[in-house]
Amino acid sequence: MAGKLDGRVALVTGGAQGIGAATVRRLSEDGANVIALDLDAAGAKKAVEGLPTEGLGVAADITSRAEVKHAVDEAVGRFGKIDIVVNNAGVTRDGLFYKMGDDDWDLVLATHLTGSFYVTQAASESMVKNKFGRIIFLSSRSALGNRGQANYSAAKAGLQGLARTLAIEFGPYGITANCVAPGFVETAMTKAITEKTGGSWDDLVAAASERAAVKRIGQPEDIAAVIAFLASPESGFVTGQTIYATGSPAV
Ligand SMILES: NC(=O)c1ccc[n+]([C@@H]2O[C@H](COP(=O)([O-])OP(=O)(O)OC[C@H]3O[C@@H](n4cnc5c(N)ncnc54)[C@H](O)[C@@H]3O)[C@@H](O)[C@H]2O)c1
């Protein structure tokens, strides 16, 4: 069966697990050849095993421009181009603002903002050449403010500004730039935060489900589905937007 993304090539950062791995799988199911890029080399390779299309797992740290260049060159060498980039790799280093250290501030901004800058700049070369591209950033509901996440929330809000500006600069080349802003999604990231705060995962899920209009928390596949729409050719009139996927209208 013909897929919406047949003939396309998608690069997903942080593709080894969680939302990234679900996105790698979903874009492959839609017909794209996929590159999973991650700090975790074994995880990146595993994420592309058994897919219906061709996949490549690449190890790279997106906070290093040199490593990003090397990875993008390898991907373009293998598949000839990149059509879709999903800037998904992320970290959290939570803490109240008054005692937040430079290391925690710097790592979170370097990963989400600077890493997305390096990856998108490198991947956009072939998009401009081919006059087609889909740039997607993982923002967050936390962009609207979240206690203990000054660094993360600043970075996630910054990505929304980046998407709006790239929408303007790249629009004439058939390239769109958008954000997906998830709410609470079940992944290693959210489980690690719970462990750190000493809370019970089950209690947290129950409370978050109760707060959500749809009475459940998100799964990685929920977010991958929104990304798949923004990655598809049919989303070409949507650009510079942030789609909140939080299970509630009240973000
Ligand atoms: N899980 C949620 O509830 C949630 C909510 C809103 C937004 N998000 C965002 O969605 C994205 C994915 O989140 P997740 O929950 O799947 O996270 P996760 O922790 O499960 O996976 C993140 C992946 O990014 C990789 N990574 C981290 N730093 C990297 C670097 N410097 N270079 C390359 N790879 C790196 C990790 O190795 C990991 O595989 C993140 O940007 C996150 O901020 C998640």
mmCIF file of C-alpha atoms and ligand atoms in Angstrom:
data_model
loop_
_atom_site.group_PDB
_atom_site.id
_atom_site.type_symbol
_atom_site.label_atom_id
_atom_site.label_comp_id
_atom_site.label_asym_id
_atom_site.label_seq_id
_atom_site.Cartn_x
_atom_site.Cartn_y
_atom_site.Cartn_z
ATOM 1 C CA MET A 1 0.000 0.000 0.000
ATOM 2 C CA ALA A 2 1.290 3.461 -0.883
ATOM 3 C CA GLY A 3 2.293 5.487 2.172
ATOM 4 C CA LYS A 4 2.099 9.265 2.599
ATOM 5 C CA LEU A 5 5.864 9.415 3.055
ATOM 6 C CA ASP A 6 6.995 7.061 0.301
ATOM 7 C CA GLY A 7 10.307 8.289 -1.122
ATOM 8 C CA ARG A 8 10.945 10.661 1.816
ATOM 9 C CA VAL A 9 13.862 10.563 4.227
ATOM 10 C CA ALA A 10 13.371 11.501 7.891
ATOM 11 C CA LEU A 11 15.993 12.222 10.562
ATOM 12 C CA VAL A 12 14.800 11.904 14.166
ATOM 13 C CA THR A 13 17.075 13.072 16.984
ATOM 14 C CA GLY A 14 16.741 11.247 20.277
ATOM 15 C CA GLY A 15 15.409 8.372 18.197
ATOM 16 C CA ALA A 16 16.606 5.599 20.513
ATOM 17 C CA GLN A 17 13.650 5.596 22.910
ATOM 18 C CA GLY A 18 10.401 7.191 24.001
ATOM 19 C CA ILE A 19 8.705 9.670 21.654
ATOM 20 C CA GLY A 20 11.696 9.567 19.283
ATOM 21 C CA ALA A 21 11.598 5.776 18.825
ATOM 22 C CA ALA A 22 7.805 5.838 18.337
ATOM 23 C CA THR A 23 8.292 8.571 15.706
ATOM 24 C CA VAL A 24 10.964 6.572 13.886
ATOM 25 C CA ARG A 25 8.555 3.630 13.730
ATOM 26 C CA ARG A 26 5.548 5.729 12.687
ATOM 27 C CA LEU A 27 7.367 7.626 9.908
ATOM 28 C CA SER A 28 8.709 4.312 8.612
ATOM 29 C CA GLU A 29 5.190 2.836 8.648
ATOM 30 C CA ASP A 30 4.109 5.874 6.600
ATOM 31 C CA GLY A 31 6.793 5.007 4.018
ATOM 32 C CA ALA A 32 9.853 7.138 4.869
ATOM 33 C CA ASN A 33 13.381 5.852 5.175
ATOM 34 C CA VAL A 34 14.481 6.837 8.664
ATOM 35 C CA ILE A 35 17.597 7.850 10.545
ATOM 36 C CA ALA A 36 17.551 7.499 14.333
ATOM 37 C CA LEU A 37 20.242 9.758 15.792
ATOM 38 C CA ASP A 38 21.045 9.478 19.477
ATOM 39 C CA LEU A 39 23.769 9.659 22.112
ATOM 40 C CA ASP A 40 22.874 6.029 22.730
ATOM 41 C CA ALA A 41 24.478 4.194 19.788
ATOM 42 C CA ALA A 42 23.022 0.767 20.592
ATOM 43 C CA GLY A 43 19.549 2.221 21.166
ATOM 44 C CA ALA A 44 19.655 4.118 17.861
ATOM 45 C CA LYS A 45 20.536 0.928 15.998
ATOM 46 C CA LYS A 46 17.848 -1.040 17.811
ATOM 47 C CA ALA A 47 15.207 1.609 16.990
ATOM 48 C CA VAL A 48 15.615 0.967 13.262
ATOM 49 C CA GLU A 49 15.509 -2.826 13.484
ATOM 50 C CA GLY A 50 12.579 -4.626 11.845
ATOM 51 C CA LEU A 51 11.040 -1.549 10.219
ATOM 52 C CA PRO A 52 9.082 -1.745 6.949
ATOM 53 C CA THR A 53 11.492 0.728 5.271
ATOM 54 C CA GLU A 54 15.250 1.247 5.375
ATOM 55 C CA GLY A 55 16.716 2.617 8.587
ATOM 56 C CA LEU A 56 20.036 3.892 9.857
ATOM 57 C CA GLY A 57 21.041 4.263 13.501
ATOM 58 C CA VAL A 58 23.652 6.970 14.088
ATOM 59 C CA ALA A 59 25.464 7.899 17.291
ATOM 60 C CA ALA A 60 25.975 11.629 17.815
ATOM 61 C CA ASP A 61 25.782 14.282 20.492
ATOM 62 C CA ILE A 62 23.650 17.094 19.081
ATOM 63 C CA THR A 63 25.413 19.657 21.279
ATOM 64 C CA SER A 64 28.517 19.162 19.113
ATOM 65 C CA ARG A 65 28.393 20.836 15.717
ATOM 66 C CA ALA A 66 31.150 18.517 14.453
ATOM 67 C CA GLU A 67 29.273 15.360 15.496
ATOM 68 C CA VAL A 68 26.052 16.667 13.969
ATOM 69 C CA LYS A 69 27.803 17.412 10.684
ATOM 70 C CA HIS A 70 29.336 13.957 10.626
ATOM 71 C CA ALA A 71 25.963 12.289 11.304
ATOM 72 C CA VAL A 72 24.076 14.353 8.720
ATOM 73 C CA ASP A 73 26.802 13.686 6.125
ATOM 74 C CA GLU A 74 26.470 9.957 6.855
ATOM 75 C CA ALA A 75 22.679 10.115 6.478
ATOM 76 C CA VAL A 76 22.820 12.081 3.224
ATOM 77 C CA GLY A 77 25.566 9.736 1.993
ATOM 78 C CA ARG A 78 23.268 6.767 2.602
ATOM 79 C CA PHE A 79 19.909 8.143 1.440
ATOM 80 C CA GLY A 80 20.912 11.075 -0.815
ATOM 81 C CA LYS A 81 18.906 13.736 1.059
ATOM 82 C CA ILE A 82 16.913 14.652 4.157
ATOM 83 C CA ASP A 83 13.282 15.769 3.732
ATOM 84 C CA ILE A 84 12.070 15.717 7.323
ATOM 85 C CA VAL A 85 13.880 16.563 10.526
ATOM 86 C CA VAL A 86 12.338 15.899 13.923
ATOM 87 C CA ASN A 87 14.238 17.742 16.671
ATOM 88 C CA ASN A 88 13.229 15.492 19.521
ATOM 89 C CA ALA A 89 16.374 14.774 21.608
ATOM 90 C CA GLY A 90 15.986 16.229 25.055
ATOM 91 C CA VAL A 91 17.033 16.243 28.686
ATOM 92 C CA THR A 92 15.652 17.682 31.899
ATOM 93 C CA ARG A 93 17.614 19.083 34.836
ATOM 94 C CA ASP A 94 14.859 20.323 37.099
ATOM 95 C CA GLY A 95 15.263 22.555 40.121
ATOM 96 C CA LEU A 96 13.935 25.767 41.539
ATOM 97 C CA PHE A 97 15.288 28.838 39.779
ATOM 98 C CA TYR A 98 16.924 30.447 42.807
ATOM 99 C CA LYS A 99 19.284 27.498 43.218
ATOM 100 C CA MET A 100 19.663 26.410 39.591
ATOM 101 C CA GLY A 101 23.322 25.891 38.705
ATOM 102 C CA ASP A 102 25.027 26.978 35.486
ATOM 103 C CA ASP A 103 25.563 23.342 34.450
ATOM 104 C CA ASP A 104 21.855 22.543 34.582
ATOM 105 C CA TRP A 105 20.943 25.724 32.719
ATOM 106 C CA ASP A 106 23.646 25.240 30.077
ATOM 107 C CA LEU A 107 22.990 21.549 29.356
ATOM 108 C CA VAL A 108 19.247 22.013 28.862
ATOM 109 C CA LEU A 109 19.640 25.039 26.577
ATOM 110 C CA ALA A 110 22.543 23.443 24.689
ATOM 111 C CA THR A 111 20.529 20.288 24.041
ATOM 112 C CA HIS A 112 17.109 21.667 23.115
ATOM 113 C CA LEU A 113 18.007 24.989 21.530
ATOM 114 C CA THR A 114 21.585 24.853 20.279
ATOM 115 C CA GLY A 115 21.290 21.187 19.300
ATOM 116 C CA SER A 116 18.170 21.947 17.264
ATOM 117 C CA PHE A 117 20.032 24.857 15.645
ATOM 118 C CA TYR A 118 22.945 22.628 14.581
ATOM 119 C CA VAL A 119 20.775 19.739 13.361
ATOM 120 C CA THR A 120 18.276 21.874 11.481
ATOM 121 C CA GLN A 121 20.945 24.013 9.845
ATOM 122 C CA ALA A 122 22.810 20.926 8.631
ATOM 123 C CA ALA A 123 19.663 19.089 7.464
ATOM 124 C CA SER A 124 18.102 22.113 5.771
ATOM 125 C CA GLU A 125 20.781 22.222 3.081
ATOM 126 C CA SER A 126 19.247 19.372 1.118
ATOM 127 C CA MET A 127 15.692 20.621 1.846
ATOM 128 C CA VAL A 128 16.465 23.987 0.234
ATOM 129 C CA LYS A 129 18.105 22.247 -2.718
ATOM 130 C CA ASN A 130 15.039 19.995 -3.232
ATOM 131 C CA LYS A 131 12.472 22.736 -2.492
ATOM 132 C CA PHE A 132 10.723 20.534 0.047
ATOM 133 C CA GLY A 133 11.133 20.146 3.774
ATOM 134 C CA ARG A 134 9.406 19.535 7.068
ATOM 135 C CA ILE A 135 11.080 20.817 10.241
ATOM 136 C CA ILE A 136 9.494 19.738 13.506
ATOM 137 C CA PHE A 137 10.549 20.686 17.018
ATOM 138 C CA LEU A 138 9.437 19.017 20.233
ATOM 139 C CA SER A 139 8.325 21.863 22.444
ATOM 140 C CA SER A 140 6.330 21.143 25.604
ATOM 141 C CA ARG A 141 3.366 22.253 27.644
ATOM 142 C CA SER A 142 6.093 23.489 30.003
ATOM 143 C CA ALA A 143 6.802 26.318 27.525
ATOM 144 C CA LEU A 144 3.826 28.015 29.194
ATOM 145 C CA GLY A 145 5.567 27.843 32.583
ATOM 146 C CA ASN A 146 6.199 25.010 35.014
ATOM 147 C CA ARG A 147 7.531 25.183 38.558
ATOM 148 C CA GLY A 148 11.062 23.781 38.783
ATOM 149 C CA GLN A 149 11.664 23.891 35.037
ATOM 150 C CA ALA A 150 12.971 27.416 34.314
ATOM 151 C CA ASN A 151 15.705 26.077 32.023
ATOM 152 C CA TYR A 152 13.460 23.573 30.207
ATOM 153 C CA SER A 153 10.547 25.970 29.868
ATOM 154 C CA ALA A 154 12.806 28.727 28.474
ATOM 155 C CA ALA A 155 14.267 26.275 25.946
ATOM 156 C CA LYS A 156 10.856 24.908 24.920
ATOM 157 C CA ALA A 157 9.426 28.427 24.498
ATOM 158 C CA GLY A 158 12.547 29.345 22.506
ATOM 159 C CA LEU A 159 11.842 26.525 20.053
ATOM 160 C CA GLN A 160 8.439 28.038 19.323
ATOM 161 C CA GLY A 161 10.115 31.336 18.342
ATOM 162 C CA LEU A 162 12.649 29.420 16.264
ATOM 163 C CA ALA A 163 9.864 27.574 14.399
ATOM 164 C CA ARG A 164 8.032 30.811 13.630
ATOM 165 C CA THR A 165 11.172 32.445 12.245
ATOM 166 C CA LEU A 166 12.189 29.419 10.175
ATOM 167 C CA ALA A 167 8.636 29.294 8.814
ATOM 168 C CA ILE A 168 9.181 32.797 7.419
ATOM 169 C CA GLU A 169 12.740 32.251 6.155
ATOM 170 C CA PHE A 170 12.166 28.801 4.607
ATOM 171 C CA GLY A 171 8.563 29.186 3.429
ATOM 172 C CA PRO A 172 9.550 30.237 -0.103
ATOM 173 C CA TYR A 173 11.461 26.940 -0.476
ATOM 174 C CA GLY A 174 8.493 24.669 0.257
ATOM 175 C CA ILE A 175 9.763 24.055 3.789
ATOM 176 C CA THR A 176 7.499 24.288 6.844
ATOM 177 C CA ALA A 177 8.597 24.562 10.488
ATOM 178 C CA ASN A 178 6.300 23.675 13.380
ATOM 179 C CA CYS A 179 6.318 22.558 17.001
ATOM 180 C CA VAL A 180 4.499 19.786 18.783
ATOM 181 C CA ALA A 181 4.029 20.547 22.475
ATOM 182 C CA PRO A 182 3.181 17.387 24.432
ATOM 183 C CA GLY A 183 1.695 17.256 27.884
ATOM 184 C CA PHE A 184 2.408 14.329 30.187
ATOM 185 C CA VAL A 185 3.601 11.348 28.114
ATOM 186 C CA GLU A 186 4.712 7.991 29.533
ATOM 187 C CA THR A 187 8.442 7.709 28.757
ATOM 188 C CA ALA A 188 11.748 7.195 30.570
ATOM 189 C CA MET A 189 11.975 10.994 30.932
ATOM 190 C CA THR A 190 8.767 11.344 32.948
ATOM 191 C CA LYS A 191 9.498 8.170 34.944
ATOM 192 C CA ALA A 192 12.936 9.528 35.886
ATOM 193 C CA ILE A 193 11.430 12.794 37.137
ATOM 194 C CA THR A 194 9.008 10.843 39.334
ATOM 195 C CA GLU A 195 11.807 8.700 40.722
ATOM 196 C CA LYS A 196 13.850 11.799 41.538
ATOM 197 C CA THR A 197 11.008 13.470 43.406
ATOM 198 C CA GLY A 198 10.285 10.258 45.306
ATOM 199 C CA GLY A 199 6.647 10.124 44.223
ATOM 200 C CA SER A 200 4.694 7.058 43.133
ATOM 201 C CA TRP A 201 4.343 6.610 39.362
ATOM 202 C CA ASP A 202 0.871 5.104 39.700
ATOM 203 C CA ASP A 203 -0.364 7.997 41.851
ATOM 204 C CA LEU A 204 1.084 10.515 39.404
ATOM 205 C CA VAL A 205 -0.567 8.808 36.428
ATOM 206 C CA ALA A 206 -3.897 8.644 38.272
ATOM 207 C CA ALA A 207 -3.770 12.349 39.168
ATOM 208 C CA ALA A 208 -2.666 13.430 35.680
ATOM 209 C CA SER A 209 -5.353 11.254 34.063
ATOM 210 C CA GLU A 210 -8.001 12.784 36.296
ATOM 211 C CA ARG A 211 -6.888 16.330 35.353
ATOM 212 C CA ALA A 212 -6.884 15.559 31.601
ATOM 213 C CA ALA A 213 -10.074 16.048 29.587
ATOM 214 C CA VAL A 214 -9.525 12.680 27.895
ATOM 215 C CA LYS A 215 -8.962 10.979 31.297
ATOM 216 C CA ARG A 216 -5.634 9.400 30.449
ATOM 217 C CA ILE A 217 -1.988 10.370 30.045
ATOM 218 C CA GLY A 218 -0.255 10.398 26.657
ATOM 219 C CA GLN A 219 1.650 7.577 25.000
ATOM 220 C CA PRO A 220 4.624 8.124 22.655
ATOM 221 C CA GLU A 221 2.417 6.996 19.736
ATOM 222 C CA ASP A 222 -0.026 9.881 20.409
ATOM 223 C CA ILE A 223 2.779 12.364 19.786
ATOM 224 C CA ALA A 224 4.231 10.421 16.845
ATOM 225 C CA ALA A 225 0.812 10.699 15.138
ATOM 226 C CA VAL A 226 0.872 14.513 15.352
ATOM 227 C CA ILE A 227 4.464 14.555 14.101
ATOM 228 C CA ALA A 228 3.451 12.276 11.209
ATOM 229 C CA PHE A 229 0.817 14.808 10.122
ATOM 230 C CA LEU A 230 3.304 17.706 10.267
ATOM 231 C CA ALA A 231 5.860 15.581 8.365
ATOM 232 C CA SER A 232 3.464 14.778 5.548
ATOM 233 C CA PRO A 233 3.144 16.665 2.247
ATOM 234 C CA GLU A 234 -0.532 17.377 3.061
ATOM 235 C CA SER A 235 0.417 19.678 5.963
ATOM 236 C CA GLY A 236 2.073 22.172 3.579
ATOM 237 C CA PHE A 237 -0.228 25.088 4.496
ATOM 238 C CA VAL A 238 0.513 24.778 8.234
ATOM 239 C CA THR A 239 3.698 26.534 9.311
ATOM 240 C CA GLY A 240 5.111 28.418 12.296
ATOM 241 C CA GLN A 241 2.510 26.746 14.533
ATOM 242 C CA THR A 242 2.616 24.911 17.829
ATOM 243 C CA ILE A 243 0.210 22.023 18.239
ATOM 244 C CA TYR A 244 -0.423 21.263 21.893
ATOM 245 C CA ALA A 245 -1.045 17.546 22.403
ATOM 246 C CA THR A 246 -1.973 17.430 26.062
ATOM 247 C CA GLY A 247 -5.289 15.594 26.209
ATOM 248 C CA SER A 248 -6.998 18.813 27.302
ATOM 249 C CA PRO A 249 -8.018 22.103 25.751
ATOM 250 C CA ALA A 250 -6.726 23.964 28.779
ATOM 251 C CA VAL A 251 -2.978 23.790 28.309
HETATM 252 N N1 LIG B 1 7.691 12.680 27.943
HETATM 253 C C1 LIG B 1 6.990 13.797 28.079
HETATM 254 O O1 LIG B 1 6.020 13.843 28.872
HETATM 255 C C2 LIG B 1 7.314 15.007 27.271
HETATM 256 C C3 LIG B 1 6.461 16.129 27.384
HETATM 257 C C4 LIG B 1 6.748 17.268 26.637
HETATM 258 C C5 LIG B 1 7.848 17.297 25.812
HETATM 259 N N2 LIG B 1 8.671 16.213 25.722
HETATM 260 C C6 LIG B 1 9.827 16.316 24.825
HETATM 261 O O2 LIG B 1 9.799 15.263 23.885
HETATM 262 C C7 LIG B 1 11.131 14.878 23.545
HETATM 263 C C8 LIG B 1 11.314 13.380 23.784
HETATM 264 O O3 LIG B 1 11.035 13.110 25.143
HETATM 265 P P1 LIG B 1 11.013 11.635 25.751
HETATM 266 O O4 LIG B 1 10.110 11.686 26.923
HETATM 267 O O5 LIG B 1 10.800 10.632 24.678
HETATM 268 O O6 LIG B 1 12.525 11.557 26.318
HETATM 269 P P2 LIG B 1 13.504 10.331 26.613
HETATM 270 O O7 LIG B 1 14.361 10.753 27.745
HETATM 271 O O8 LIG B 1 12.755 9.048 26.736
HETATM 272 O O9 LIG B 1 14.380 10.266 25.268
HETATM 273 C C9 LIG B 1 15.217 11.331 24.916
HETATM 274 C C10 LIG B 1 16.298 10.795 24.002
HETATM 275 O O10 LIG B 1 17.151 11.914 23.641
HETATM 276 C C11 LIG B 1 18.490 11.448 23.658
HETATM 277 N N3 LIG B 1 19.416 12.572 23.864
HETATM 278 C C12 LIG B 1 19.516 13.362 24.964
HETATM 279 N N4 LIG B 1 20.507 14.262 24.794
HETATM 280 C C13 LIG B 1 21.027 14.048 23.563
HETATM 281 C C14 LIG B 1 22.087 14.639 22.833
HETATM 282 N N5 LIG B 1 22.828 15.649 23.334
HETATM 283 N N6 LIG B 1 22.365 14.176 21.602
HETATM 284 C C15 LIG B 1 21.645 13.129 21.061
HETATM 285 N N7 LIG B 1 20.639 12.519 21.718
HETATM 286 C C16 LIG B 1 20.349 12.967 22.971
HETATM 287 C C17 LIG B 1 18.540 10.444 24.815
HETATM 288 O O11 LIG B 1 19.664 9.574 24.711
HETATM 289 C C18 LIG B 1 17.203 9.736 24.645
HETATM 290 O O12 LIG B 1 17.293 8.603 23.813
HETATM 291 C C19 LIG B 1 12.053 15.756 24.399
HETATM 292 O O13 LIG B 1 12.469 16.881 23.656
HETATM 293 C C20 LIG B 1 11.158 16.169 25.541
HETATM 294 O O14 LIG B 1 11.597 17.368 26.130
HETATM 295 C C21 LIG B 1 8.429 15.062 26.430
#
